[in-house]
mmCIF file of C-alpha atoms in Angstrom:
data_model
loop_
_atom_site.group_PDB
_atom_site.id
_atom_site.type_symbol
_atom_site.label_atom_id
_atom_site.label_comp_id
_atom_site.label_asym_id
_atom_site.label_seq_id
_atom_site.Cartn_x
_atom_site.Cartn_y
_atom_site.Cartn_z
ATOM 1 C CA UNK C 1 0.000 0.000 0.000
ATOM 2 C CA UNK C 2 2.932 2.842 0.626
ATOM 3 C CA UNK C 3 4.279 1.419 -2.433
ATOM 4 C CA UNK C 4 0.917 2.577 -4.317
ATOM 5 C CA UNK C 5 0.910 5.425 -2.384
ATOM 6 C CA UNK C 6 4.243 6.908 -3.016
ATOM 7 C CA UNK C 7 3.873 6.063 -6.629
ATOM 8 C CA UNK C 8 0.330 8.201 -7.234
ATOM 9 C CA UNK C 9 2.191 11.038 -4.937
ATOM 10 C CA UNK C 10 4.673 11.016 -7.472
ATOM 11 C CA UNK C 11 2.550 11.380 -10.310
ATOM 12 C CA UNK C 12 0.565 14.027 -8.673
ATOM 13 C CA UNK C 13 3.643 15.807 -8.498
ATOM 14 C CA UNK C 14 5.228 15.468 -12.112
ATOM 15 C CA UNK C 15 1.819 16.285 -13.193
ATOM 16 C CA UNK C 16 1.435 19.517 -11.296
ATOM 17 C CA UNK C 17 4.501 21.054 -11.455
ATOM 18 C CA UNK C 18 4.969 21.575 -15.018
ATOM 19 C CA UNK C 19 1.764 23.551 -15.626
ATOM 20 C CA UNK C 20 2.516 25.408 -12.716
ATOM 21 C CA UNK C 21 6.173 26.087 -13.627
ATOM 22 C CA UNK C 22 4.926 27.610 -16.730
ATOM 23 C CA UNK C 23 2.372 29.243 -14.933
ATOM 24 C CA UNK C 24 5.198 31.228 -12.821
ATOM 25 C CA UNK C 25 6.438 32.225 -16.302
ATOM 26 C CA UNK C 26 3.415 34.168 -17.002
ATOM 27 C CA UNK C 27 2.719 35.790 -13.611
ATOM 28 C CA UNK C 28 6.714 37.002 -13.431
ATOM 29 C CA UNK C 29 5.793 40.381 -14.267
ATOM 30 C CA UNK C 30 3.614 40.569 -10.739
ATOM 31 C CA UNK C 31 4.423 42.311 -7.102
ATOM 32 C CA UNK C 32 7.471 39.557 -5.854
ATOM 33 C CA UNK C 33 4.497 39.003 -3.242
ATOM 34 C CA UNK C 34 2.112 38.122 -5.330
ATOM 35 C CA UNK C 35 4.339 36.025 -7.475
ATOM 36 C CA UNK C 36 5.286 34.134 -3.729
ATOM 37 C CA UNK C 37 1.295 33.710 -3.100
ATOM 38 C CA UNK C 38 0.972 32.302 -6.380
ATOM 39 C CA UNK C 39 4.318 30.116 -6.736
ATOM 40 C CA UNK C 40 3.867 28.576 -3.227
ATOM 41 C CA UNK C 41 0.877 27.613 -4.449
ATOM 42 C CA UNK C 42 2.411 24.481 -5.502
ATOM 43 C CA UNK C 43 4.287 23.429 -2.733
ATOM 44 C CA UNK C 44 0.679 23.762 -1.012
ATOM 45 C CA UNK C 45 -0.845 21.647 -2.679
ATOM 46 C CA UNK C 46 2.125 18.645 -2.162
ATOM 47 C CA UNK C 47 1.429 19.164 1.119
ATOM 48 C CA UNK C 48 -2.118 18.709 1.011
ATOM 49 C CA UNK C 49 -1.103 15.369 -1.241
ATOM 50 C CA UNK C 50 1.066 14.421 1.012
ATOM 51 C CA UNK C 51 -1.751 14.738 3.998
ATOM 52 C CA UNK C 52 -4.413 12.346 1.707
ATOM 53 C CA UNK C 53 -2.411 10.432 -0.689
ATOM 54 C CA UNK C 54 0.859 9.656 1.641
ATOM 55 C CA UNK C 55 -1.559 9.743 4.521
ATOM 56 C CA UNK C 56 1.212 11.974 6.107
ATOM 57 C CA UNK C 57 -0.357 14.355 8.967
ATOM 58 C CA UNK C 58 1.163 16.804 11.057
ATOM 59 C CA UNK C 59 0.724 18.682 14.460
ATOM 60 C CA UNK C 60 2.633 22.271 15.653
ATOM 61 C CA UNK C 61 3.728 23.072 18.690
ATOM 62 C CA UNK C 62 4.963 26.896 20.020
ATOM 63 C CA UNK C 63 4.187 28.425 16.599
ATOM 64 C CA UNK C 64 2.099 31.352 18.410
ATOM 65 C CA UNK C 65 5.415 32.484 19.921
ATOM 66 C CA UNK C 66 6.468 33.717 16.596
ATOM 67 C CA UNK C 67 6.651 37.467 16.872
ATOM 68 C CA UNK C 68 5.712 40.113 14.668
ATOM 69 C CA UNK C 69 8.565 40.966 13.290
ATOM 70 C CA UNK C 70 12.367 40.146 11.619
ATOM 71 C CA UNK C 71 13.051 36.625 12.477
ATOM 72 C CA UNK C 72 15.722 33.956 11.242
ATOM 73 C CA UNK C 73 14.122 30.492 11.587
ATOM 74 C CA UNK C 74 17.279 27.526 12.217
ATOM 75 C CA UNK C 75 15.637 24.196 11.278
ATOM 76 C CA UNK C 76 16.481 20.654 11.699
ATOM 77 C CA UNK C 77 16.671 19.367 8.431
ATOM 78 C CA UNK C 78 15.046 15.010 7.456
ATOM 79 C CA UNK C 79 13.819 15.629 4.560
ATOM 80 C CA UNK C 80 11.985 17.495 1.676
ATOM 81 C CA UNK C 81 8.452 17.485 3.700
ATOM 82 C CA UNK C 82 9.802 20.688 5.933
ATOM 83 C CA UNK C 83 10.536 22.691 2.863
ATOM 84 C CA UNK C 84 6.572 22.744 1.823
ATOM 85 C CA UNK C 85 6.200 22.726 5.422
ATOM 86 C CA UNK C 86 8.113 26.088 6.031
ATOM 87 C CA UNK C 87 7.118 27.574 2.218
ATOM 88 C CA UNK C 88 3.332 27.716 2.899
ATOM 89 C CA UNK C 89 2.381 27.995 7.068
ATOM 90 C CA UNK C 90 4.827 30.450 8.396
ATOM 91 C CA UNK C 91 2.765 33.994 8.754
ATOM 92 C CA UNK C 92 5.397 35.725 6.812
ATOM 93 C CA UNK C 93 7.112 35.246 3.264
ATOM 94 C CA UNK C 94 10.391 33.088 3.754
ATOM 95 C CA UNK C 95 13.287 32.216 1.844
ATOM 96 C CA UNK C 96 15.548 29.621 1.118
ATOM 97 C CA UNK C 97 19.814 29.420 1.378
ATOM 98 C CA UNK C 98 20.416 26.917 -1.456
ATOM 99 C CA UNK C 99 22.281 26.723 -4.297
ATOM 100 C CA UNK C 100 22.485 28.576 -7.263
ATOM 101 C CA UNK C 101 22.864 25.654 -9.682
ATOM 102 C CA UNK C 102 19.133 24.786 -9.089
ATOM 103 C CA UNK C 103 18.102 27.662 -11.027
ATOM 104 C CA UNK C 104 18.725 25.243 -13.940
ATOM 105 C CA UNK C 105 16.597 22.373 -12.906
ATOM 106 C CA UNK C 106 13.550 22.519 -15.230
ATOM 107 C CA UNK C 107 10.130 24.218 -14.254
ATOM 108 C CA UNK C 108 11.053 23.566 -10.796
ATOM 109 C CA UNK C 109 14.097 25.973 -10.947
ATOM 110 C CA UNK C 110 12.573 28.371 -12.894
ATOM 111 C CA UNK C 111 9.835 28.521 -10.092
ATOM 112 C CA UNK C 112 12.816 28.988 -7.461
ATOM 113 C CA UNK C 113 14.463 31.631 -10.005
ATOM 114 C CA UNK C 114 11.547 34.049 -9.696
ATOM 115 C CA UNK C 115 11.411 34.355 -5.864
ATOM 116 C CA UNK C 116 14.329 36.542 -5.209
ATOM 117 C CA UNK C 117 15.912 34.022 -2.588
ATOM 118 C CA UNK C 118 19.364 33.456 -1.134
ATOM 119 C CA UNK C 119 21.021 31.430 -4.038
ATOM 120 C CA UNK C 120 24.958 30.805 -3.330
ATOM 121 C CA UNK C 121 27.868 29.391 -4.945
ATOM 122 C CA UNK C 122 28.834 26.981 -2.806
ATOM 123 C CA UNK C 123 32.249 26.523 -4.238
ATOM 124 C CA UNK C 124 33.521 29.599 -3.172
ATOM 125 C CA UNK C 125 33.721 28.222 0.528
ATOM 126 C CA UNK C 126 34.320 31.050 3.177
ATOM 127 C CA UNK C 127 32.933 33.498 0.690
ATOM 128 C CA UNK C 128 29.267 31.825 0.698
ATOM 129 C CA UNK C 129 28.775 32.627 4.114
ATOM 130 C CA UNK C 130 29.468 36.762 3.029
ATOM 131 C CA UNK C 131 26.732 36.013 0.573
ATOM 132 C CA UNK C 132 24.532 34.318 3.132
ATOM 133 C CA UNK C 133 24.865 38.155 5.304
ATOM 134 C CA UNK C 134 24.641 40.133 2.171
ATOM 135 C CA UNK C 135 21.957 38.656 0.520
ATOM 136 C CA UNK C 136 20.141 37.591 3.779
ATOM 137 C CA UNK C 137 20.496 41.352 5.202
ATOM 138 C CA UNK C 138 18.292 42.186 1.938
ATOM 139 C CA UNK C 139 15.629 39.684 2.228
ATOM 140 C CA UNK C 140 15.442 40.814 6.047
ATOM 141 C CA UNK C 141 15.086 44.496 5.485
ATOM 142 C CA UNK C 142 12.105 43.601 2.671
ATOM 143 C CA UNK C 143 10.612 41.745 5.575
ATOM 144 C CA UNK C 144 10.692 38.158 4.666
ATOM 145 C CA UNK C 145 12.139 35.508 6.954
ATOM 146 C CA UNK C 146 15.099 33.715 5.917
ATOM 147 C CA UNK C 147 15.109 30.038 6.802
ATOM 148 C CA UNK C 148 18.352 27.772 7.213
ATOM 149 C CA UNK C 149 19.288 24.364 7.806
ATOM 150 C CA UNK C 150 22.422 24.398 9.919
ATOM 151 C CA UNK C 151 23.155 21.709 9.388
ATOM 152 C CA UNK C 152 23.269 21.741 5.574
ATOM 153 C CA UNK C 153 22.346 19.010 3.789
ATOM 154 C CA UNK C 154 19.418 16.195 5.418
ATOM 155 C CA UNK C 155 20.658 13.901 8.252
ATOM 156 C CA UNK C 156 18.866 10.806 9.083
ATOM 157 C CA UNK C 157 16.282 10.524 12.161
ATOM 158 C CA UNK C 158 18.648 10.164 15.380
ATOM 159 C CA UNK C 159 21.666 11.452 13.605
ATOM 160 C CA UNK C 160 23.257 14.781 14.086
ATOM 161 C CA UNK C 161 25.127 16.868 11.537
ATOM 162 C CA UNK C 162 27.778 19.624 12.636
ATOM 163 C CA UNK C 163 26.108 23.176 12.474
ATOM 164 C CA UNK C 164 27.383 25.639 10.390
ATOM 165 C CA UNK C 165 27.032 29.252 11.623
ATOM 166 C CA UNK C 166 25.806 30.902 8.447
ATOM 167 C CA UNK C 167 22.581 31.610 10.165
ATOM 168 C CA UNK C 168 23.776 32.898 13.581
ATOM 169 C CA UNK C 169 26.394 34.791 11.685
ATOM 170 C CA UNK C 170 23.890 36.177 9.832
ATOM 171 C CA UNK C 171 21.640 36.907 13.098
ATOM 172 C CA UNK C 172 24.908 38.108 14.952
ATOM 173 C CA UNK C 173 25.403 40.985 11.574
ATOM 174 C CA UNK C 174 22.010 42.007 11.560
ATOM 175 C CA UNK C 175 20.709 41.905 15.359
ATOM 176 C CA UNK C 176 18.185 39.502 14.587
ATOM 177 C CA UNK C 177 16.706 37.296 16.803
ATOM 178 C CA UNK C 178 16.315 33.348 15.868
ATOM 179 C CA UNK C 179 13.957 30.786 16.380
ATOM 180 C CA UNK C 180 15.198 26.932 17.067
ATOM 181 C CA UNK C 181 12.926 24.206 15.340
ATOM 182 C CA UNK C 182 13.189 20.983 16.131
ATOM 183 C CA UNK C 183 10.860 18.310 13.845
ATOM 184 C CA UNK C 184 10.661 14.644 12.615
ATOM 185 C CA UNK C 185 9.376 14.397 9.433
ATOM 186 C CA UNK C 186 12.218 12.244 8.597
ATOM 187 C CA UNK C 187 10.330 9.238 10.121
ATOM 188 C CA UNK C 188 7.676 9.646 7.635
ATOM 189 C CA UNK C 189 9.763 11.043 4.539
ATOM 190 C CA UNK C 190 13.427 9.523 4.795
ATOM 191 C CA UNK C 191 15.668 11.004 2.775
ATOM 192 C CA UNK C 192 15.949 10.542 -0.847
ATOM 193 C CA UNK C 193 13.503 7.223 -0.335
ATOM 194 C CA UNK C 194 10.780 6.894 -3.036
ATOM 195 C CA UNK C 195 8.417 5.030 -0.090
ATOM 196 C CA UNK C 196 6.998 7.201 2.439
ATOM 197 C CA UNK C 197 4.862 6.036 5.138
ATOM 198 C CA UNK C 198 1.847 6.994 6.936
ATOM 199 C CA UNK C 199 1.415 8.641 10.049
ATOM 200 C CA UNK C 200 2.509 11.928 12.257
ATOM 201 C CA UNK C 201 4.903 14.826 11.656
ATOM 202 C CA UNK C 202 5.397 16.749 14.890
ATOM 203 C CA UNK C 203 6.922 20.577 14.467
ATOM 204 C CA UNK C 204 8.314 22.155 17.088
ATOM 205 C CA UNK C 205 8.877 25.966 17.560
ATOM 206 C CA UNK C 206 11.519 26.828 19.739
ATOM 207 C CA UNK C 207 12.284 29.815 22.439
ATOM 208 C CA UNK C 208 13.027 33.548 20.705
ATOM 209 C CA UNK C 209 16.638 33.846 21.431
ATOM 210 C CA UNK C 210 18.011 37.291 20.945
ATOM 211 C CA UNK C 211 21.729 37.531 18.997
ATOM 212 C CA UNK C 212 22.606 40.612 21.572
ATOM 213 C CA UNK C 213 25.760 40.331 23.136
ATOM 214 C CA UNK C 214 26.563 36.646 21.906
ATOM 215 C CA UNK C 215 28.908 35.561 18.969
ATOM 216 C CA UNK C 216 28.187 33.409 16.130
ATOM 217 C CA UNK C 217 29.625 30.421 17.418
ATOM 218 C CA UNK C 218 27.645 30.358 20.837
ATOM 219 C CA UNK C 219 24.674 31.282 19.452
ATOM 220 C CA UNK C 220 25.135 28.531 17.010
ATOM 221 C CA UNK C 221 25.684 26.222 20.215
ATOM 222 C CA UNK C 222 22.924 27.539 21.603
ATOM 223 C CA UNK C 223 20.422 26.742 19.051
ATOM 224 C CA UNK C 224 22.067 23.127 18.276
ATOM 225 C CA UNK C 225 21.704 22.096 22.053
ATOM 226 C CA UNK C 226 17.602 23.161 22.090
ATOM 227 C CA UNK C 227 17.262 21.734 18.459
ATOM 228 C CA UNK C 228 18.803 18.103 19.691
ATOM 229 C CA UNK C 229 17.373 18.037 23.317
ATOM 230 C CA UNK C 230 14.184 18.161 21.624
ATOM 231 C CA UNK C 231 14.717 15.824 18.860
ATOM 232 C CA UNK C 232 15.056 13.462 22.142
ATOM 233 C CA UNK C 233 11.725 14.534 23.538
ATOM 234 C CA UNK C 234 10.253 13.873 20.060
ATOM 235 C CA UNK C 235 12.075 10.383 19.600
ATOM 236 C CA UNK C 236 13.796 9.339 22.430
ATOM 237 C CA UNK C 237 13.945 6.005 20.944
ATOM 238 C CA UNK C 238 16.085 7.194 18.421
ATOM 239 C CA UNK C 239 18.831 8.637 20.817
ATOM 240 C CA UNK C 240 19.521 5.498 23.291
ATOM 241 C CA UNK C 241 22.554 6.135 24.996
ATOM 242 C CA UNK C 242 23.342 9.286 23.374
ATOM 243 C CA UNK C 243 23.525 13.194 24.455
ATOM 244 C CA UNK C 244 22.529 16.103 22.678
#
């Protein structure tokens, strides 16, 4: 039965996305906002797939502590399921650090290309974390919310990765306060797996922590230690004779 329903997720999604991808051709001459209402429009509806074809629900915790204002979110990053996730039910516009070289992917790139993001080159090392600053510092002041994986690329459920401080730097630089979340959609959506399986994605919003008077590396340590002691609350089974 997963087997059936991954495959007819699938299809929904190579269906959708190429009318849409055109679509975002069409409406590029909009508002950026109105071109993010309309673009995310897709990643809405693969999560609203994923909810009755993958049978893949999902509950959120601390969300109303968001506040009103500039905010960098830090995520723990499973899978693909947390960028629809983030894309369509945060109260503000966000954007993505990735990559530059997905602008080339078709009619999903091409999407991506029109949202005025935070695309890097990742081969220029040190210097991608200047363009994480620069670039971020712009998407901040035009009031969207950056959102970044410290971590950098998916880990497994009950693995950690080591986390990078392009966020906090980024915080740190522009006086920003951060948000920890801590989630495990990974159980449901491992990474790069064609079979997902039923069942509950939790999302948890951490504290507001404030960047003022802390440097990017114990901010950065800061974040990590609420992001893994709560990946233990959320799976403890995971984390058997392990510390965060």
């Amino acid at each position: 039965m997963n087997t059936l329903r991954s495959s007819l997720y699938m299809a929904f999604m190579v269906v959708t996305v190429i009318p849409y991808a055109l679509a975002c051709v069409l409406w590029a001459p909009l508002p950026l906002h109105w071109r993010y209402v309309l673009t995310t429009g897709w990643p809405r509806m693969c999560l609203w797939a994923a909810r009755w074809i993958l049978g893949i629900r999902y509950e959120i915790t601390g969300m109303e502590k968001l506040p009103d204002g500039p905010l960098i979110i830090l995520s723990k990053h499973q899978s693909a399921w947390e960028t629809l996730f983030f894309a369509t039910r945060m109260p503000r516009d966000v954007v993505f650090v990735y990559k530059k070289e997905l602008h080339r992917v078709p009619f999903f790139g091409w999407g991506l290309a029109l949202l005025s993001m935070i695309p890097i080159d990742r081969r220029k090392g040190r210097e991608s974390f200047d363009q994480v600053v620069s670039i971020g510092g712009r998407r901040l002041r035009e009031g969207r919310w950056p959102v970044l994986f410290p971590e950098g690329t998916r880990v497994a459920p009950g693995e950690t990765g080591r986390y990078k401080q392009g966020g906090t730097l980024l915080a740190c630089r522009t006086g920003t306060p951060v948000v920890p979340v801590a989630h495990n959609a990974g159980e449901r959506w491992p990474r790069n797996a064609f079979i997902k399986t039923p069942g509950l994605v939790t999302v948890s919003f951490g504290p507001i922590i404030s960047p003022e008077g802390k440097t990017p590396a114990a901010l950065n340590a800061e974040v990590k230690d609420w992001i893994e002691t709560e990946m233990r609350r959320l799976n403890p089974e995971r984390y058997a004779g392990t510390t965060a």
